[in-house]
């Protein structure tokens, strides 16, 4: 949504996993939101702290999805069904829409609800839960792209 919680968490987790596997620089990663209200802001401090405790760095500045993202990237991953629908609505072709997937589709243990819950209005445990879900999905994604 705003690119300050779930998206930068997923970006940071994936970058961390790529470094662990010696693949840093092999795969281009970025994060963006479907809304622009936090554009230019750093990741949420609570998300950053939760990630830091796991040795994961969250950095960068929030930005909104650009039309060019659909041509620049092979996959555009959404945290939840609302953002999935928003991204598909932004896509200008069937080919672009086919690049849009839910992140948790890549978690081999996931079933049922594939949404990553938005921790923004909750307590600190929500950020830990998001990290657990995102890490499992990113590990599955890494397995698939390798």
Tab-separated table of C-alpha atoms in Angstrom:
chain	number	residue	atom	x	y	z
A	1	UNK	CA	0.000	0.000	0.000
A	2	UNK	CA	2.188	2.818	1.279
A	3	UNK	CA	5.524	1.011	0.832
A	4	UNK	CA	6.725	1.468	4.411
A	5	UNK	CA	5.926	-1.866	6.147
A	6	UNK	CA	5.346	-5.080	4.214
A	7	UNK	CA	6.988	-4.187	0.895
A	8	UNK	CA	10.299	-2.940	2.303
A	9	UNK	CA	10.258	-5.903	4.696
A	10	UNK	CA	9.956	-8.297	1.759
A	11	UNK	CA	12.653	-6.400	-0.132
A	12	UNK	CA	14.993	-6.503	2.870
A	13	UNK	CA	14.350	-10.199	3.540
A	14	UNK	CA	14.943	-11.117	-0.097
A	15	UNK	CA	18.139	-9.068	-0.263
A	16	UNK	CA	19.306	-10.799	2.922
A	17	UNK	CA	18.587	-14.256	1.452
A	18	UNK	CA	20.330	-13.392	-1.810
A	19	UNK	CA	23.422	-12.289	0.141
A	20	UNK	CA	23.353	-15.528	2.141
A	21	UNK	CA	23.308	-17.545	-1.093
A	22	UNK	CA	25.925	-15.467	-2.931
A	23	UNK	CA	23.363	-14.154	-5.405
A	24	UNK	CA	23.491	-10.473	-4.554
A	25	UNK	CA	23.617	-8.506	-7.790
A	26	UNK	CA	22.171	-11.406	-9.802
A	27	UNK	CA	18.539	-10.513	-9.197
A	28	UNK	CA	17.134	-6.980	-9.258
A	29	UNK	CA	14.765	-6.181	-6.404
A	30	UNK	CA	12.773	-3.095	-5.504
A	31	UNK	CA	9.648	-2.321	-3.553
A	32	UNK	CA	6.822	0.085	-4.242
A	33	UNK	CA	3.333	0.818	-2.986
A	34	UNK	CA	0.016	1.168	-4.728
A	35	UNK	CA	-0.535	4.440	-2.886
A	36	UNK	CA	1.767	7.420	-2.833
A	37	UNK	CA	0.943	8.943	0.559
A	38	UNK	CA	4.296	7.860	2.100
A	39	UNK	CA	6.452	8.615	-0.970
A	40	UNK	CA	9.958	9.546	0.097
A	41	UNK	CA	9.546	8.190	3.639
A	42	UNK	CA	11.895	5.557	5.079
A	43	UNK	CA	10.527	2.163	6.148
A	44	UNK	CA	8.386	2.180	9.311
A	45	UNK	CA	10.619	2.277	12.419
A	46	UNK	CA	8.810	-0.716	13.961
A	47	UNK	CA	9.366	-2.812	10.833
A	48	UNK	CA	12.994	-1.692	10.697
A	49	UNK	CA	13.581	-2.631	14.342
A	50	UNK	CA	11.919	-6.046	14.017
A	51	UNK	CA	14.039	-6.793	10.951
A	52	UNK	CA	17.217	-5.515	12.613
A	53	UNK	CA	16.733	-8.008	15.458
A	54	UNK	CA	16.949	-10.749	12.813
A	55	UNK	CA	19.984	-9.260	11.101
A	56	UNK	CA	17.945	-7.886	8.192
A	57	UNK	CA	18.394	-4.319	6.963
A	58	UNK	CA	15.436	-2.280	5.709
A	59	UNK	CA	16.412	0.818	3.778
A	60	UNK	CA	15.379	3.043	0.941
A	61	UNK	CA	12.524	5.454	0.450
A	62	UNK	CA	8.885	4.675	-0.273
A	63	UNK	CA	7.677	5.137	-3.799
A	64	UNK	CA	4.546	4.440	-5.781
A	65	UNK	CA	4.370	1.766	-8.480
A	66	UNK	CA	5.239	3.198	-11.912
A	67	UNK	CA	3.931	1.985	-15.265
A	68	UNK	CA	7.537	1.152	-16.222
A	69	UNK	CA	7.693	-1.390	-13.378
A	70	UNK	CA	5.578	-3.733	-15.489
A	71	UNK	CA	8.248	-3.796	-18.197
A	72	UNK	CA	11.294	-3.467	-15.923
A	73	UNK	CA	10.510	-6.481	-13.702
A	74	UNK	CA	9.585	-10.107	-14.321
A	75	UNK	CA	7.371	-10.274	-11.227
A	76	UNK	CA	5.358	-7.738	-9.254
A	77	UNK	CA	4.433	-9.292	-5.925
A	78	UNK	CA	1.537	-8.076	-3.822
A	79	UNK	CA	1.216	-8.506	-0.067
A	80	UNK	CA	-2.544	-9.001	-0.173
A	81	UNK	CA	-5.527	-9.392	-2.465
A	82	UNK	CA	-6.421	-5.685	-2.322
A	83	UNK	CA	-2.995	-4.696	-3.630
A	84	UNK	CA	-3.112	-7.568	-6.114
A	85	UNK	CA	-6.320	-6.144	-7.588
A	86	UNK	CA	-4.872	-2.612	-7.603
A	87	UNK	CA	-1.734	-3.790	-9.423
A	88	UNK	CA	-3.714	-5.761	-11.974
A	89	UNK	CA	-5.856	-2.678	-12.602
A	90	UNK	CA	-2.687	-0.662	-13.312
A	91	UNK	CA	-1.398	-3.234	-15.801
A	92	UNK	CA	-2.027	-2.210	-19.396
A	93	UNK	CA	-1.849	-5.668	-20.986
A	94	UNK	CA	-2.510	-9.328	-20.257
A	95	UNK	CA	1.249	-9.899	-20.281
A	96	UNK	CA	1.728	-7.248	-17.581
A	97	UNK	CA	-1.180	-8.622	-15.517
A	98	UNK	CA	0.376	-12.097	-15.649
A	99	UNK	CA	3.448	-10.744	-13.838
A	100	UNK	CA	1.359	-9.791	-10.792
A	101	UNK	CA	1.224	-12.454	-8.107
A	102	UNK	CA	0.724	-12.755	-4.367
A	103	UNK	CA	4.007	-13.083	-2.482
A	104	UNK	CA	2.705	-15.924	-0.330
A	105	UNK	CA	1.985	-18.022	-3.424
A	106	UNK	CA	5.681	-18.904	-3.138
A	107	UNK	CA	5.442	-20.184	0.452
A	108	UNK	CA	5.219	-23.968	0.068
A	109	UNK	CA	3.545	-24.284	3.486
A	110	UNK	CA	0.855	-21.657	2.826
A	111	UNK	CA	-2.746	-22.601	2.321
A	112	UNK	CA	-6.029	-20.756	2.338
A	113	UNK	CA	-5.558	-17.060	3.038
A	114	UNK	CA	-2.437	-15.864	1.202
A	115	UNK	CA	-2.586	-12.284	2.476
A	116	UNK	CA	0.277	-10.842	4.508
A	117	UNK	CA	-1.596	-8.838	7.164
A	118	UNK	CA	-0.823	-5.131	7.376
A	119	UNK	CA	0.903	-4.550	10.751
A	120	UNK	CA	0.696	-0.737	10.588
A	121	UNK	CA	-2.118	-0.246	13.116
A	122	UNK	CA	-1.240	-3.164	15.388
A	123	UNK	CA	1.373	-3.896	18.005
A	124	UNK	CA	4.955	-5.116	17.673
A	125	UNK	CA	3.927	-8.769	17.335
A	126	UNK	CA	2.369	-7.946	13.963
A	127	UNK	CA	5.762	-6.988	12.569
A	128	UNK	CA	7.247	-10.265	13.803
A	129	UNK	CA	4.384	-12.197	12.189
A	130	UNK	CA	4.930	-10.342	8.924
A	131	UNK	CA	8.625	-11.227	9.000
A	132	UNK	CA	7.786	-14.914	9.524
A	133	UNK	CA	5.324	-14.966	6.608
A	134	UNK	CA	7.543	-12.946	4.300
A	135	UNK	CA	10.655	-14.976	5.045
A	136	UNK	CA	8.879	-18.264	4.265
A	137	UNK	CA	7.541	-16.834	0.997
A	138	UNK	CA	10.892	-15.317	0.007
A	139	UNK	CA	12.656	-18.635	0.640
A	140	UNK	CA	10.138	-20.327	-1.643
A	141	UNK	CA	10.572	-17.619	-4.267
A	142	UNK	CA	14.347	-17.983	-4.117
A	143	UNK	CA	14.019	-21.748	-4.592
A	144	UNK	CA	11.839	-21.141	-7.642
A	145	UNK	CA	14.074	-18.573	-9.316
A	146	UNK	CA	17.249	-20.596	-8.718
